[in-house]
Amino acid sequence: MPHLTPTELRTPRLTLRWMDERDTQAHYAVFSDPLVTRYWSSEPWTDIDQAVRAIARIRAAYADGSEARFGIELLETGELIGNCALHHFFEASRRCELGYAIGSRHWGRGYVSEALAALLDYGFDVLGLNRVEADIDPRNGASARVLEKLGFRKEGYMPERWIVHGEPADTVNYGLLRRYRDAA
């Protein structure tokens, strides 16, 4: 696992920062939205205690180095609008997985691409990663466009990999190598 220290990343419009208890309500707002969880492997949250437990898990993951999850905050207003993470680290292979979610009322403004570009810089430049992987539902065209814009390459298709809202769901696997970024 990488050694993680509290870190803040800035972009022209966003601050990416470690999450804590002050983020409970905003985190709940993101994951209680059925549009956000449409392709997620769990139902929309229905109780604020789900957010409380999630924040506790995030804080524990910081402590044990298993996840670098950043809250995505609008620089102008300080509003937390989502989060993005590097997780499931495989230290010997210098790789991990990427995850992200943003509140639906903030879709279509380029915030996810902006946040993920900063997160990937952190992963490759600070954590020394060689590879970052993502898997998405093939019906999630917006997510595919974000990944491809950031240089990820489609690497495979796995039918019925997940059960999403009680139904089998396929996965498209994406990968981003350090050398792809260095060549860009």
mmCIF file of C-alpha atoms in Angstrom:
data_model
loop_
_atom_site.group_PDB
_atom_site.id
_atom_site.type_symbol
_atom_site.label_atom_id
_atom_site.label_comp_id
_atom_site.label_asym_id
_atom_site.label_seq_id
_atom_site.Cartn_x
_atom_site.Cartn_y
_atom_site.Cartn_z
ATOM 1 C CA MET A 1 0.000 0.000 0.000
ATOM 2 C CA PRO A 2 1.285 3.484 -0.699
ATOM 3 C CA HIS A 3 2.053 5.830 2.165
ATOM 4 C CA LEU A 4 -0.787 8.350 2.096
ATOM 5 C CA THR A 5 -0.652 11.712 3.821
ATOM 6 C CA PRO A 6 -3.438 14.303 3.912
ATOM 7 C CA THR A 7 -3.233 15.994 0.546
ATOM 8 C CA GLU A 8 -5.090 18.755 -1.241
ATOM 9 C CA LEU A 9 -5.105 19.056 -5.023
ATOM 10 C CA ARG A 10 -6.223 22.187 -6.887
ATOM 11 C CA THR A 11 -7.469 22.713 -10.397
ATOM 12 C CA PRO A 12 -8.751 25.941 -11.956
ATOM 13 C CA ARG A 13 -12.278 25.316 -10.604
ATOM 14 C CA LEU A 14 -11.920 22.606 -7.961
ATOM 15 C CA THR A 15 -10.273 21.609 -4.738
ATOM 16 C CA LEU A 16 -9.771 17.892 -4.176
ATOM 17 C CA ARG A 17 -9.357 17.178 -0.486
ATOM 18 C CA TRP A 18 -9.542 14.372 2.006
ATOM 19 C CA MET A 19 -13.043 13.809 3.287
ATOM 20 C CA ASP A 20 -14.248 13.907 6.883
ATOM 21 C CA GLU A 21 -17.408 14.112 8.966
ATOM 22 C CA ARG A 22 -18.301 17.613 7.703
ATOM 23 C CA ASP A 23 -18.964 15.974 4.316
ATOM 24 C CA THR A 24 -21.638 13.561 5.534
ATOM 25 C CA GLN A 25 -24.663 15.457 4.206
ATOM 26 C CA ALA A 26 -23.106 16.236 0.804
ATOM 27 C CA HIS A 27 -21.860 12.655 0.440
ATOM 28 C CA TYR A 28 -25.356 11.413 1.231
ATOM 29 C CA ALA A 29 -26.827 13.778 -1.382
ATOM 30 C CA VAL A 30 -24.612 12.278 -4.095
ATOM 31 C CA PHE A 31 -25.296 8.616 -3.301
ATOM 32 C CA SER A 32 -29.004 9.000 -2.545
ATOM 33 C CA ASP A 33 -29.533 10.258 -6.116
ATOM 34 C CA PRO A 34 -30.925 7.440 -8.310
ATOM 35 C CA LEU A 35 -29.346 9.033 -11.402
ATOM 36 C CA VAL A 36 -25.880 8.783 -9.811
ATOM 37 C CA THR A 37 -26.363 5.183 -8.690
ATOM 38 C CA ARG A 38 -27.948 4.046 -11.982
ATOM 39 C CA TYR A 39 -24.785 2.097 -12.888
ATOM 40 C CA TRP A 40 -23.538 1.635 -9.315
ATOM 41 C CA SER A 41 -23.491 -1.778 -7.687
ATOM 42 C CA SER A 42 -25.775 -0.726 -4.840
ATOM 43 C CA GLU A 43 -29.137 0.930 -4.480
ATOM 44 C CA PRO A 44 -29.429 4.670 -3.759
ATOM 45 C CA TRP A 45 -28.881 5.452 -0.103
ATOM 46 C CA THR A 46 -32.029 5.978 1.929
ATOM 47 C CA ASP A 47 -30.592 6.817 5.355
ATOM 48 C CA ILE A 48 -27.986 9.393 6.404
ATOM 49 C CA ASP A 49 -26.353 6.690 8.547
ATOM 50 C CA GLN A 50 -25.141 5.100 5.294
ATOM 51 C CA ALA A 51 -23.108 8.248 4.647
ATOM 52 C CA VAL A 52 -21.851 8.290 8.247
ATOM 53 C CA ARG A 53 -20.582 4.719 7.857
ATOM 54 C CA ALA A 54 -19.093 5.480 4.434
ATOM 55 C CA ILE A 55 -17.146 8.453 5.810
ATOM 56 C CA ALA A 56 -15.857 6.250 8.639
ATOM 57 C CA ARG A 57 -14.683 3.656 6.065
ATOM 58 C CA ILE A 58 -13.008 6.395 4.016
ATOM 59 C CA ARG A 59 -11.176 7.691 7.100
ATOM 60 C CA ALA A 60 -10.041 4.152 7.988
ATOM 61 C CA ALA A 61 -8.799 3.653 4.416
ATOM 62 C CA TYR A 62 -6.670 6.794 4.715
ATOM 63 C CA ALA A 63 -5.145 5.384 7.881
ATOM 64 C CA ASP A 64 -4.311 1.976 6.410
ATOM 65 C CA GLY A 65 -3.289 3.306 2.977
ATOM 66 C CA SER A 66 -5.843 1.262 1.066
ATOM 67 C CA GLU A 67 -7.589 4.167 -0.630
ATOM 68 C CA ALA A 68 -6.937 7.767 -1.622
ATOM 69 C CA ARG A 69 -10.463 9.193 -1.866
ATOM 70 C CA PHE A 70 -10.816 12.907 -2.437
ATOM 71 C CA GLY A 71 -13.903 15.025 -2.033
ATOM 72 C CA ILE A 72 -14.495 17.195 -5.097
ATOM 73 C CA GLU A 73 -15.245 20.723 -3.919
ATOM 74 C CA LEU A 74 -16.137 23.739 -6.038
ATOM 75 C CA LEU A 75 -13.387 26.296 -5.527
ATOM 76 C CA GLU A 76 -15.779 29.227 -5.861
ATOM 77 C CA THR A 77 -18.393 28.097 -3.312
ATOM 78 C CA GLY A 78 -16.764 25.347 -1.218
ATOM 79 C CA GLU A 79 -19.650 22.991 -2.063
ATOM 80 C CA LEU A 80 -18.732 19.289 -2.071
ATOM 81 C CA ILE A 81 -20.196 17.896 -5.306
ATOM 82 C CA GLY A 82 -18.742 14.379 -5.432
ATOM 83 C CA ASN A 83 -15.612 12.328 -4.925
ATOM 84 C CA CYS A 84 -12.925 10.455 -6.797
ATOM 85 C CA ALA A 85 -10.569 7.751 -5.619
ATOM 86 C CA LEU A 86 -7.576 5.605 -6.298
ATOM 87 C CA HIS A 87 -8.170 2.292 -4.545
ATOM 88 C CA HIS A 88 -7.452 -1.452 -4.639
ATOM 89 C CA PHE A 89 -3.727 -0.810 -4.785
ATOM 90 C CA PHE A 90 -1.472 -3.610 -5.996
ATOM 91 C CA GLU A 91 1.806 -2.193 -4.769
ATOM 92 C CA ALA A 92 4.120 -4.795 -6.322
ATOM 93 C CA SER A 93 2.631 -4.006 -9.740
ATOM 94 C CA ARG A 94 2.317 -0.244 -9.067
ATOM 95 C CA ARG A 95 -1.325 -0.278 -10.145
ATOM 96 C CA CYS A 96 -4.729 0.519 -8.733
ATOM 97 C CA GLU A 97 -8.334 1.156 -9.684
ATOM 98 C CA LEU A 98 -10.107 4.454 -10.264
ATOM 99 C CA GLY A 99 -13.558 5.374 -8.974
ATOM 100 C CA TYR A 100 -15.636 8.540 -9.130
ATOM 101 C CA ALA A 101 -19.119 9.935 -8.627
ATOM 102 C CA ILE A 102 -20.523 13.431 -8.913
ATOM 103 C CA GLY A 103 -23.962 14.809 -8.126
ATOM 104 C CA SER A 104 -26.228 14.769 -11.191
ATOM 105 C CA ARG A 105 -26.961 18.503 -11.032
ATOM 106 C CA HIS A 106 -23.252 19.081 -11.770
ATOM 107 C CA TRP A 107 -23.054 16.789 -14.801
ATOM 108 C CA GLY A 108 -22.014 18.136 -18.192
ATOM 109 C CA ARG A 109 -19.691 20.868 -16.899
ATOM 110 C CA GLY A 110 -16.367 19.059 -17.196
ATOM 111 C CA TYR A 111 -15.839 18.730 -13.437
ATOM 112 C CA VAL A 112 -15.177 14.982 -13.533
ATOM 113 C CA SER A 113 -12.528 15.267 -16.255
ATOM 114 C CA GLU A 114 -10.874 18.142 -14.399
ATOM 115 C CA ALA A 115 -10.867 16.306 -11.073
ATOM 116 C CA LEU A 116 -9.657 13.020 -12.546
ATOM 117 C CA ALA A 117 -6.807 14.708 -14.444
ATOM 118 C CA ALA A 118 -5.511 16.077 -11.120
ATOM 119 C CA LEU A 119 -6.051 12.732 -9.371
ATOM 120 C CA LEU A 120 -4.189 10.855 -12.105
ATOM 121 C CA ASP A 121 -1.283 13.325 -11.920
ATOM 122 C CA TYR A 122 -1.148 12.600 -8.188
ATOM 123 C CA GLY A 123 -1.250 8.851 -8.781
ATOM 124 C CA PHE A 124 1.460 8.764 -11.415
ATOM 125 C CA ASP A 125 3.708 11.572 -10.156
ATOM 126 C CA VAL A 126 3.394 11.283 -6.363
ATOM 127 C CA LEU A 127 2.399 7.664 -5.744
ATOM 128 C CA GLY A 128 4.571 6.318 -8.565
ATOM 129 C CA LEU A 129 1.852 4.291 -10.258
ATOM 130 C CA ASN A 130 2.477 2.594 -13.576
ATOM 131 C CA ARG A 131 -1.141 1.645 -14.347
ATOM 132 C CA VAL A 132 -4.637 2.798 -13.402
ATOM 133 C CA GLU A 133 -7.693 0.702 -14.227
ATOM 134 C CA ALA A 134 -11.387 1.502 -14.421
ATOM 135 C CA ASP A 135 -14.428 -0.617 -15.129
ATOM 136 C CA ILE A 136 -17.722 0.868 -16.204
ATOM 137 C CA ASP A 137 -21.117 -0.252 -17.393
ATOM 138 C CA PRO A 138 -21.076 -0.123 -21.219
ATOM 139 C CA ARG A 139 -24.379 1.788 -21.141
ATOM 140 C CA ASN A 140 -22.655 4.641 -19.278
ATOM 141 C CA GLY A 141 -21.531 6.593 -22.343
ATOM 142 C CA ALA A 142 -20.667 9.747 -20.386
ATOM 143 C CA SER A 143 -18.217 7.833 -18.214
ATOM 144 C CA ALA A 144 -16.647 6.170 -21.265
ATOM 145 C CA ARG A 145 -16.148 9.589 -22.889
ATOM 146 C CA VAL A 146 -14.450 10.941 -19.738
ATOM 147 C CA LEU A 147 -12.060 7.989 -19.541
ATOM 148 C CA GLU A 148 -11.191 8.131 -23.229
ATOM 149 C CA LYS A 149 -10.636 11.902 -23.049
ATOM 150 C CA LEU A 150 -8.110 11.250 -20.262
ATOM 151 C CA GLY A 151 -6.203 8.723 -22.390
ATOM 152 C CA PHE A 152 -7.645 5.470 -21.053
ATOM 153 C CA ARG A 153 -7.854 2.658 -23.576
ATOM 154 C CA LYS A 154 -10.650 0.139 -23.771
ATOM 155 C CA GLU A 155 -9.124 -3.236 -22.939
ATOM 156 C CA GLY A 156 -11.905 -5.734 -22.558
ATOM 157 C CA TYR A 157 -15.533 -6.634 -22.106
ATOM 158 C CA MET A 158 -16.896 -8.870 -19.366
ATOM 159 C CA PRO A 159 -20.536 -9.928 -19.656
ATOM 160 C CA GLU A 160 -22.603 -10.059 -16.470
ATOM 161 C CA ARG A 161 -19.675 -9.221 -14.178
ATOM 162 C CA TRP A 162 -21.821 -7.366 -11.637
ATOM 163 C CA ILE A 163 -25.326 -7.565 -10.273
ATOM 164 C CA VAL A 164 -26.658 -4.001 -10.399
ATOM 165 C CA HIS A 165 -30.035 -3.327 -8.813
ATOM 166 C CA GLY A 166 -30.794 -7.045 -8.931
ATOM 167 C CA GLU A 167 -29.930 -7.493 -12.617
ATOM 168 C CA PRO A 168 -26.759 -8.833 -14.260
ATOM 169 C CA ALA A 169 -24.683 -6.004 -15.732
ATOM 170 C CA ASP A 170 -21.765 -6.071 -18.134
ATOM 171 C CA THR A 171 -18.429 -4.307 -17.656
ATOM 172 C CA VAL A 172 -16.046 -2.579 -20.020
ATOM 173 C CA ASN A 173 -12.476 -2.482 -18.706
ATOM 174 C CA TYR A 174 -10.237 0.520 -19.312
ATOM 175 C CA GLY A 175 -6.564 1.012 -18.563
ATOM 176 C CA LEU A 176 -4.188 3.954 -18.491
ATOM 177 C CA LEU A 177 -0.455 3.297 -18.488
ATOM 178 C CA ARG A 178 2.225 5.763 -17.447
ATOM 179 C CA ARG A 179 3.764 5.440 -20.911
ATOM 180 C CA TYR A 180 0.473 6.461 -22.574
ATOM 181 C CA ARG A 181 0.546 9.690 -20.547
ATOM 182 C CA ASP A 182 4.253 10.254 -21.151
ATOM 183 C CA ALA A 183 3.720 9.892 -24.911
ATOM 184 C CA ALA A 184 0.757 12.321 -25.003
#
